[in-house]
CSV table of C-alpha atoms in Angstrom, one decimal:
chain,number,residue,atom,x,y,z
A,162,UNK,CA,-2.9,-15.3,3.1
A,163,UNK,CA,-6.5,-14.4,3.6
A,164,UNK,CA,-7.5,-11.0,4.1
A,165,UNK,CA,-8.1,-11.4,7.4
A,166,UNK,CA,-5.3,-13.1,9.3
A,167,UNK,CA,-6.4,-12.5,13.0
A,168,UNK,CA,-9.6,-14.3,13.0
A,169,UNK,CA,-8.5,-17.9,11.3
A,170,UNK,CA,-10.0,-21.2,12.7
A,171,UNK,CA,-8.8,-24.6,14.4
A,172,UNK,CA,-8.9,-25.9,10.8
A,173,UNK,CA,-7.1,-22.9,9.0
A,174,UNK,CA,-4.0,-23.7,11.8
A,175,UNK,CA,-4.1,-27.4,11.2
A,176,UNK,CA,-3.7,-26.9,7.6
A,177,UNK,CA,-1.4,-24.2,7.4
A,178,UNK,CA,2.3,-24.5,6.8
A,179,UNK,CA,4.6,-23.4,9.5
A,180,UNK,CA,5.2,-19.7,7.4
A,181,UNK,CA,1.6,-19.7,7.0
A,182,UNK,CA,1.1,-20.6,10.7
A,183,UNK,CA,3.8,-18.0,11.8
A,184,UNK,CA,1.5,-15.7,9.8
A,185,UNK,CA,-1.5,-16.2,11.7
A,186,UNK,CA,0.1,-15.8,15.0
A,187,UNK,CA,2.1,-12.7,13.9
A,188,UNK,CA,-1.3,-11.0,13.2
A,189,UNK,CA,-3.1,-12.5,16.5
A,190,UNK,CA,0.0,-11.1,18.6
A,191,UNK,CA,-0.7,-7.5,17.2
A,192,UNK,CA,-3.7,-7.2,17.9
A,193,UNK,CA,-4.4,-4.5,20.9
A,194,UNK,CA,-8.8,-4.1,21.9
A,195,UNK,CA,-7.4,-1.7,24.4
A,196,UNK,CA,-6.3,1.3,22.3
A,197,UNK,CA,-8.7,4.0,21.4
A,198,UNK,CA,-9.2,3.4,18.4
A,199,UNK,CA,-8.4,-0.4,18.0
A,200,UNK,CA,-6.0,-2.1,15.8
A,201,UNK,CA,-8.1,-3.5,13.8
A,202,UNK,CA,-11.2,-1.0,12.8
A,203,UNK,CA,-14.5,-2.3,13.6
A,204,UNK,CA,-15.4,-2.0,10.5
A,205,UNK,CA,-13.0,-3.6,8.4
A,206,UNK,CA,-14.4,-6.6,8.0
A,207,UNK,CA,-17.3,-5.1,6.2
A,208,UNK,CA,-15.3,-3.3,4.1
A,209,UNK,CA,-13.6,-6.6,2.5
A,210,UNK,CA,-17.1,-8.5,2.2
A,211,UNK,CA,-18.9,-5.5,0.7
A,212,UNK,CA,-16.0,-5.2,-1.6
A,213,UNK,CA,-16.4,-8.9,-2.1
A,214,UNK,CA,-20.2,-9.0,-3.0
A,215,UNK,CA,-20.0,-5.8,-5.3
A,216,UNK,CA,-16.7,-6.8,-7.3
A,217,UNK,CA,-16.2,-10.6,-6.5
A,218,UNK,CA,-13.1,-11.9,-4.6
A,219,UNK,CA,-10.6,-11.6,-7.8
A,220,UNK,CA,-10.9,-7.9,-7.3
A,221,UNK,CA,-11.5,-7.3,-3.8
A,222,UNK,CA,-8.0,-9.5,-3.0
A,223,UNK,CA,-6.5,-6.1,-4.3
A,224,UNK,CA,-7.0,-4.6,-0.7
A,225,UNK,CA,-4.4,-5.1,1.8
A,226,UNK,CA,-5.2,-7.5,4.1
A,227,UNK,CA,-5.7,-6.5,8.3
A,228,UNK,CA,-2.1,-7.4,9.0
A,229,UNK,CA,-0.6,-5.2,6.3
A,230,UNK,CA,-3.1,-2.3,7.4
A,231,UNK,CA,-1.5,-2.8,11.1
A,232,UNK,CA,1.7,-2.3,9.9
A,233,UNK,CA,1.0,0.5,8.4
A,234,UNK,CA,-0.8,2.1,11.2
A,235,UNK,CA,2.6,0.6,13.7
A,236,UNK,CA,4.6,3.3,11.2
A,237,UNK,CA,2.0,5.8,11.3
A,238,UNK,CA,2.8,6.2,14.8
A,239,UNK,CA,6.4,5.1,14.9
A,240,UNK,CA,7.1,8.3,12.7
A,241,UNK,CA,4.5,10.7,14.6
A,242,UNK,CA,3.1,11.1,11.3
A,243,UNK,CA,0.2,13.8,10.5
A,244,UNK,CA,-0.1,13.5,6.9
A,245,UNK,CA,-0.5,10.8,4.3
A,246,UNK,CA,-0.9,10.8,0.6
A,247,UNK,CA,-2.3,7.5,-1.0
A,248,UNK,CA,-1.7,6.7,-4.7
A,249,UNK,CA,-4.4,3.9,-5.0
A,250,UNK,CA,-8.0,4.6,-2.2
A,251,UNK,CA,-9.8,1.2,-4.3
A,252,UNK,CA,-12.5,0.6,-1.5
A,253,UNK,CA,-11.0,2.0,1.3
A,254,UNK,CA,-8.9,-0.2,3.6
A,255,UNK,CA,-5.8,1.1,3.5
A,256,UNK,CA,-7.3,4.7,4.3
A,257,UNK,CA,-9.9,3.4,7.4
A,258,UNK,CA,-6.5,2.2,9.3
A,259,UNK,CA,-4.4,5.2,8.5
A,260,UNK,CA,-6.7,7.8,9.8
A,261,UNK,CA,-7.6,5.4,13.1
A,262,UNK,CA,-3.7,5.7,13.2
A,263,UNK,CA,-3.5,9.5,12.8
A,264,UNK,CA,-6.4,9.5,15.3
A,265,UNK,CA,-4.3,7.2,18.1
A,266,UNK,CA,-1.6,10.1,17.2
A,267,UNK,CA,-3.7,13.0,18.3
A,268,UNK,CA,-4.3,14.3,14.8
A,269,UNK,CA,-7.3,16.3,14.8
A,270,UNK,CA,-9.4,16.6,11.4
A,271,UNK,CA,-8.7,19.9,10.8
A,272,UNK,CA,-7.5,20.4,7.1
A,273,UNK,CA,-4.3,21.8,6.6
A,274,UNK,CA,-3.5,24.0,3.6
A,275,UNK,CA,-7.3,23.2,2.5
A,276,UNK,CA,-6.9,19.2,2.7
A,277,UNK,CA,-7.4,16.8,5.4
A,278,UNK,CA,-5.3,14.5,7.1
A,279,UNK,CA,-5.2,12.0,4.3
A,280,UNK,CA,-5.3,12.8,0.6
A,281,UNK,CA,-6.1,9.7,-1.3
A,282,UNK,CA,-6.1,10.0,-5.3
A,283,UNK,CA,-7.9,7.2,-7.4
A,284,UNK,CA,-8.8,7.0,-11.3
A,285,UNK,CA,-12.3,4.7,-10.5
A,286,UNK,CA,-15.2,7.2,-9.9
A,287,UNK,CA,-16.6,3.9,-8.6
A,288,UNK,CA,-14.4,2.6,-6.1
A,289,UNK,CA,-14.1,6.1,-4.9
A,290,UNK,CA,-17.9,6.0,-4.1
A,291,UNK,CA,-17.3,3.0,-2.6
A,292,UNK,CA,-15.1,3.9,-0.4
A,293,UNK,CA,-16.1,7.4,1.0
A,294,UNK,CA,-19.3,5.3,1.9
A,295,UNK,CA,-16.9,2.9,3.6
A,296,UNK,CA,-15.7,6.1,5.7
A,297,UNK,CA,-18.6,6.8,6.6
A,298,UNK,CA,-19.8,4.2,8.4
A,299,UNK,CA,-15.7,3.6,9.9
A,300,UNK,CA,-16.3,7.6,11.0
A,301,UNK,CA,-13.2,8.8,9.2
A,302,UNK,CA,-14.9,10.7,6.2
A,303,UNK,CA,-13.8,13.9,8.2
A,304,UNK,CA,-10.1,12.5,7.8
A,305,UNK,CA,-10.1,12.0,4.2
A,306,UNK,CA,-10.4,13.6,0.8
A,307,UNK,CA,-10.9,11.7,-2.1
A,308,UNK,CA,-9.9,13.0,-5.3
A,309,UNK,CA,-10.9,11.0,-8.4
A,310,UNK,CA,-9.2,11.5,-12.3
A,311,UNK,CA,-5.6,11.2,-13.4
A,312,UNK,CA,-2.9,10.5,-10.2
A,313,UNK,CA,-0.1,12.6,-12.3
A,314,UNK,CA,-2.6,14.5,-12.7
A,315,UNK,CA,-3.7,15.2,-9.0
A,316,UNK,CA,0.0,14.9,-8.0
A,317,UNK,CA,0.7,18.3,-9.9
A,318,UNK,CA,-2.2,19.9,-8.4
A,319,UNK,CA,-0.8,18.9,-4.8
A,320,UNK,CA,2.9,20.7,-5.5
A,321,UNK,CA,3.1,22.8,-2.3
A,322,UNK,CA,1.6,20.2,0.1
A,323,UNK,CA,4.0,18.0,2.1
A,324,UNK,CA,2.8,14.1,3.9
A,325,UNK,CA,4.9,12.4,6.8
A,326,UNK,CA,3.9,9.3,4.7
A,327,UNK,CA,3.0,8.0,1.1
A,328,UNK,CA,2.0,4.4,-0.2
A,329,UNK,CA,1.9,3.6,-3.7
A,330,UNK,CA,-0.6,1.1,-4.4
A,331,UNK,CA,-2.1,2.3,-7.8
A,332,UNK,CA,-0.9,1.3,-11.6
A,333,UNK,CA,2.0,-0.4,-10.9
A,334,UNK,CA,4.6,0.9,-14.1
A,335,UNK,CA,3.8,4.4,-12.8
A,336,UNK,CA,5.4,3.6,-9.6
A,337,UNK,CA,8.6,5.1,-10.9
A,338,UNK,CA,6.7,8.3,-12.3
A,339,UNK,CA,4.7,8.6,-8.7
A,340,UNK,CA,8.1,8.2,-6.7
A,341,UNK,CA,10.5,10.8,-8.9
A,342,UNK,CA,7.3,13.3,-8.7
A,343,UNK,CA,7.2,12.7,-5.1
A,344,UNK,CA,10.6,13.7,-4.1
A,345,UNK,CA,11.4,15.9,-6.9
A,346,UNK,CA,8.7,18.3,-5.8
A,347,UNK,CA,9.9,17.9,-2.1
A,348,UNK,CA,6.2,16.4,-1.3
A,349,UNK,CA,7.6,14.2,0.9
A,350,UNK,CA,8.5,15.2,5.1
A,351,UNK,CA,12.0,15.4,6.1
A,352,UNK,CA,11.8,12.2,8.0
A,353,UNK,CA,8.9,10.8,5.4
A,354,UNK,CA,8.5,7.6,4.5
A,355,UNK,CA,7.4,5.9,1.0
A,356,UNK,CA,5.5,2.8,1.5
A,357,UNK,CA,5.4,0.7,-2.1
A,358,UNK,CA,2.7,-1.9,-1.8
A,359,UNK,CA,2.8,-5.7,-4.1
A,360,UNK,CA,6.6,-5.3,-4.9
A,361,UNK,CA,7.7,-8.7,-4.9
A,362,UNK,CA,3.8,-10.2,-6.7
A,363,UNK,CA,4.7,-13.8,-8.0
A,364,UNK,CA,5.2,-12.5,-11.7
A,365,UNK,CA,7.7,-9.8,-10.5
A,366,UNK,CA,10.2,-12.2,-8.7
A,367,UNK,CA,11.3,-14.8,-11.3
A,368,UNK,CA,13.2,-11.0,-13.1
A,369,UNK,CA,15.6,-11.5,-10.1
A,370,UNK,CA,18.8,-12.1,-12.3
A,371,UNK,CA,17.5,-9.5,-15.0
A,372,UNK,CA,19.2,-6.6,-15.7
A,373,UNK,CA,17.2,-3.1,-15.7
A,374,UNK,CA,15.9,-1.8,-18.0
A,375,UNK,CA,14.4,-5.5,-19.2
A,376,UNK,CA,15.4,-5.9,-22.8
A,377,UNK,CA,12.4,-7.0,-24.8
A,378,UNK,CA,13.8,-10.5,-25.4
A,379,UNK,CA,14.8,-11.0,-21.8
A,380,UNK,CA,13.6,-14.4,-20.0
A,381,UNK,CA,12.7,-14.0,-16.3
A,382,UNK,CA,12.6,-17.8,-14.5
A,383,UNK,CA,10.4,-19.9,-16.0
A,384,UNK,CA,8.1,-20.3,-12.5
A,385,UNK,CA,4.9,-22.4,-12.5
A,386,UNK,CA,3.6,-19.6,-9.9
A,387,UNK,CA,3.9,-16.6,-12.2
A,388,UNK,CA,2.6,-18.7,-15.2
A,389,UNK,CA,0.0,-15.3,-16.3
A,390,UNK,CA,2.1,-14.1,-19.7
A,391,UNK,CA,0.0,-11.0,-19.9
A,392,UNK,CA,0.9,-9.9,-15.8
A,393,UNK,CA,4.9,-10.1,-17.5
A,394,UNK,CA,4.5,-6.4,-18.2
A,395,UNK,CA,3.3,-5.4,-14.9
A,396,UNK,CA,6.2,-7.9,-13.3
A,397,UNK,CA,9.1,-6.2,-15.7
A,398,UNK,CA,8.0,-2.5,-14.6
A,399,UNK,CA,8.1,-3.4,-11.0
A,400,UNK,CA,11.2,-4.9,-11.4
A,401,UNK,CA,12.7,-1.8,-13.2
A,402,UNK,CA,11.1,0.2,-10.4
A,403,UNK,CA,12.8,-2.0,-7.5
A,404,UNK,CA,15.9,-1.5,-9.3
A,405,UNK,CA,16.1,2.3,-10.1
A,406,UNK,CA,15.2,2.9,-6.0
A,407,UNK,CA,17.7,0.1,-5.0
A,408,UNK,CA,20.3,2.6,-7.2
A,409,UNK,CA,19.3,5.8,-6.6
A,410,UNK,CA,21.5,7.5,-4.3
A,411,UNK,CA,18.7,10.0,-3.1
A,412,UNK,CA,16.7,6.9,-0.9
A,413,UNK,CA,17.4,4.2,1.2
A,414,UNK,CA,15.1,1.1,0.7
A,415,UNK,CA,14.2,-2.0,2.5
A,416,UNK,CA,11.9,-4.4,0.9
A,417,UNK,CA,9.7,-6.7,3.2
A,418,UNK,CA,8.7,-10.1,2.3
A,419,UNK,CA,5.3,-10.0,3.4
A,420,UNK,CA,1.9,-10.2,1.6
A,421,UNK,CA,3.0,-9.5,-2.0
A,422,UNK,CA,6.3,-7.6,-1.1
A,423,UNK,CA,5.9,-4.2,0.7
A,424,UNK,CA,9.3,-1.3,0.1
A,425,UNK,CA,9.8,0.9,2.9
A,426,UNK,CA,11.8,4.0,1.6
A,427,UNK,CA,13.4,6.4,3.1
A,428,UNK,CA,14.8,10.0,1.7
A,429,UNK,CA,18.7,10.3,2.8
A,430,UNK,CA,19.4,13.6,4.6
A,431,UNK,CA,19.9,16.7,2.2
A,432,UNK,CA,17.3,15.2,-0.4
């Protein structure tokens, strides 16, 4: 789907299939003008054809779309969160619709512990520039702190803090790194959620009868959809990563077939 799914036209319907038609009136059904601040940030649209016109559409498909970013912000508020941690700020979506979220919640900017609402970690110097200008002009820079380097990195230098929630959306084989840091160093709320973003991508699917760990001369379905050999090693470590959380007897994990696959994971009690 497009990145924006609540502003298709006559001929987008007409040609769509009826998943893709469900889509588009999923997303228009979701969408409240009356709530302070709105569903969809005014903004967002800029931030998808800036991102667009500095990095070209091959990259800038890497942000989640205004659907996925109202989802999101529905769980923000389902869970009364605070506090969220991003693995992955590219341009600054993701972030814009967390903090109008925390903002709907009554969070007030006020850093806690000496961060702000939202902690989003990236490796890009660039697309962290990027985006804090993107915040900016969405006035939620106040709700966000950007750091920039190595997300293991950052991750050890956040020991101590806690989030209510924290989406992955960074280098995909470190999801399994990211999520054992995560709960091992009790970073996560009692009551938190982990929100795993591109899950189910097209060359992570056809592992579905592989066993985990891949062997090295294991064949995943021969798909015409996931026909990119060099996105097989990104596919097998997701795979491996949806498998060790399906197992793992600390979490509880529902994956969503939406966008590129989204996993919402829970902590069971006494983890």
């Amino acid at each position: 789907m497009a990145f924006s799914e609540t502003t298709g036209t006559s001929d987008d319907y007409e040609q769509a299939s009826a998943d893709q038609l469900r889509m588009f009136y999923a997303a228009k059904a979701s969408v409240n003008t009356n709530v302070d601040p709105p569903s969809v940030p005014s903004t967002i649209g800029d931030v998808h054809a800036d991102t667009v016109a500095r990095h070209g559409e091959r990259v800038a498909i890497m942000a989640i779309s205004e659907y996925q970013g109202m989802l999101q912000s529905f769980l923000v508020g389902l869970l009364g969160a605070r506090r969220v941690l991003e693995i992955g700020t590219f341009t600054g979506a993701s972030a814009i619709f967390f903090a109008n979220a925390l903002k709907r919640n009554g969070v007030a900017s006020t850093p806690t512990n000496g961060y702000k609402p939202i902690v989003s970690l990236d490796v890009s110097p660039k697309f962290a520039q990027t985006a804090c200008q993107n915040f900016v002009k969405a006035g939620i820079s106040e709700y966000v702190d950007v750091v920039v380097g190595d997300a293991h990195e950052s991750l050890n230098e956040l020991v101590g803090q806690t989030f209510d929630i924290v989406f992955l959306d960074a280098d995909k084989e470190a999801y399994r790194a990211y999520y054992d840091k995560i709960i091992e160093s009790k970073m996560l709320a009692k009551g938190g959620l982990i929100i795993a973003d591109n899950t189910a991508f097209d060359w992570v699917t056809p592992f579905i009868d592989v066993s985990a760990p891949v062997a090295e001369d294991a064949v995943p379905l021969r798909v015409p959809y996931s026909s990119h050999p060099e996105l097989l090693d990104m596919g097998r470590g997701l795979h491996e990563f949806n498998e060790y959380v399906r197992q793992d007897p600390r979490s509880e994990v529902v994956m969503l077939p939406l966008f590129t696959g989204i996993s919402l994971i829970r902590l069971l009690p006494d983890n």
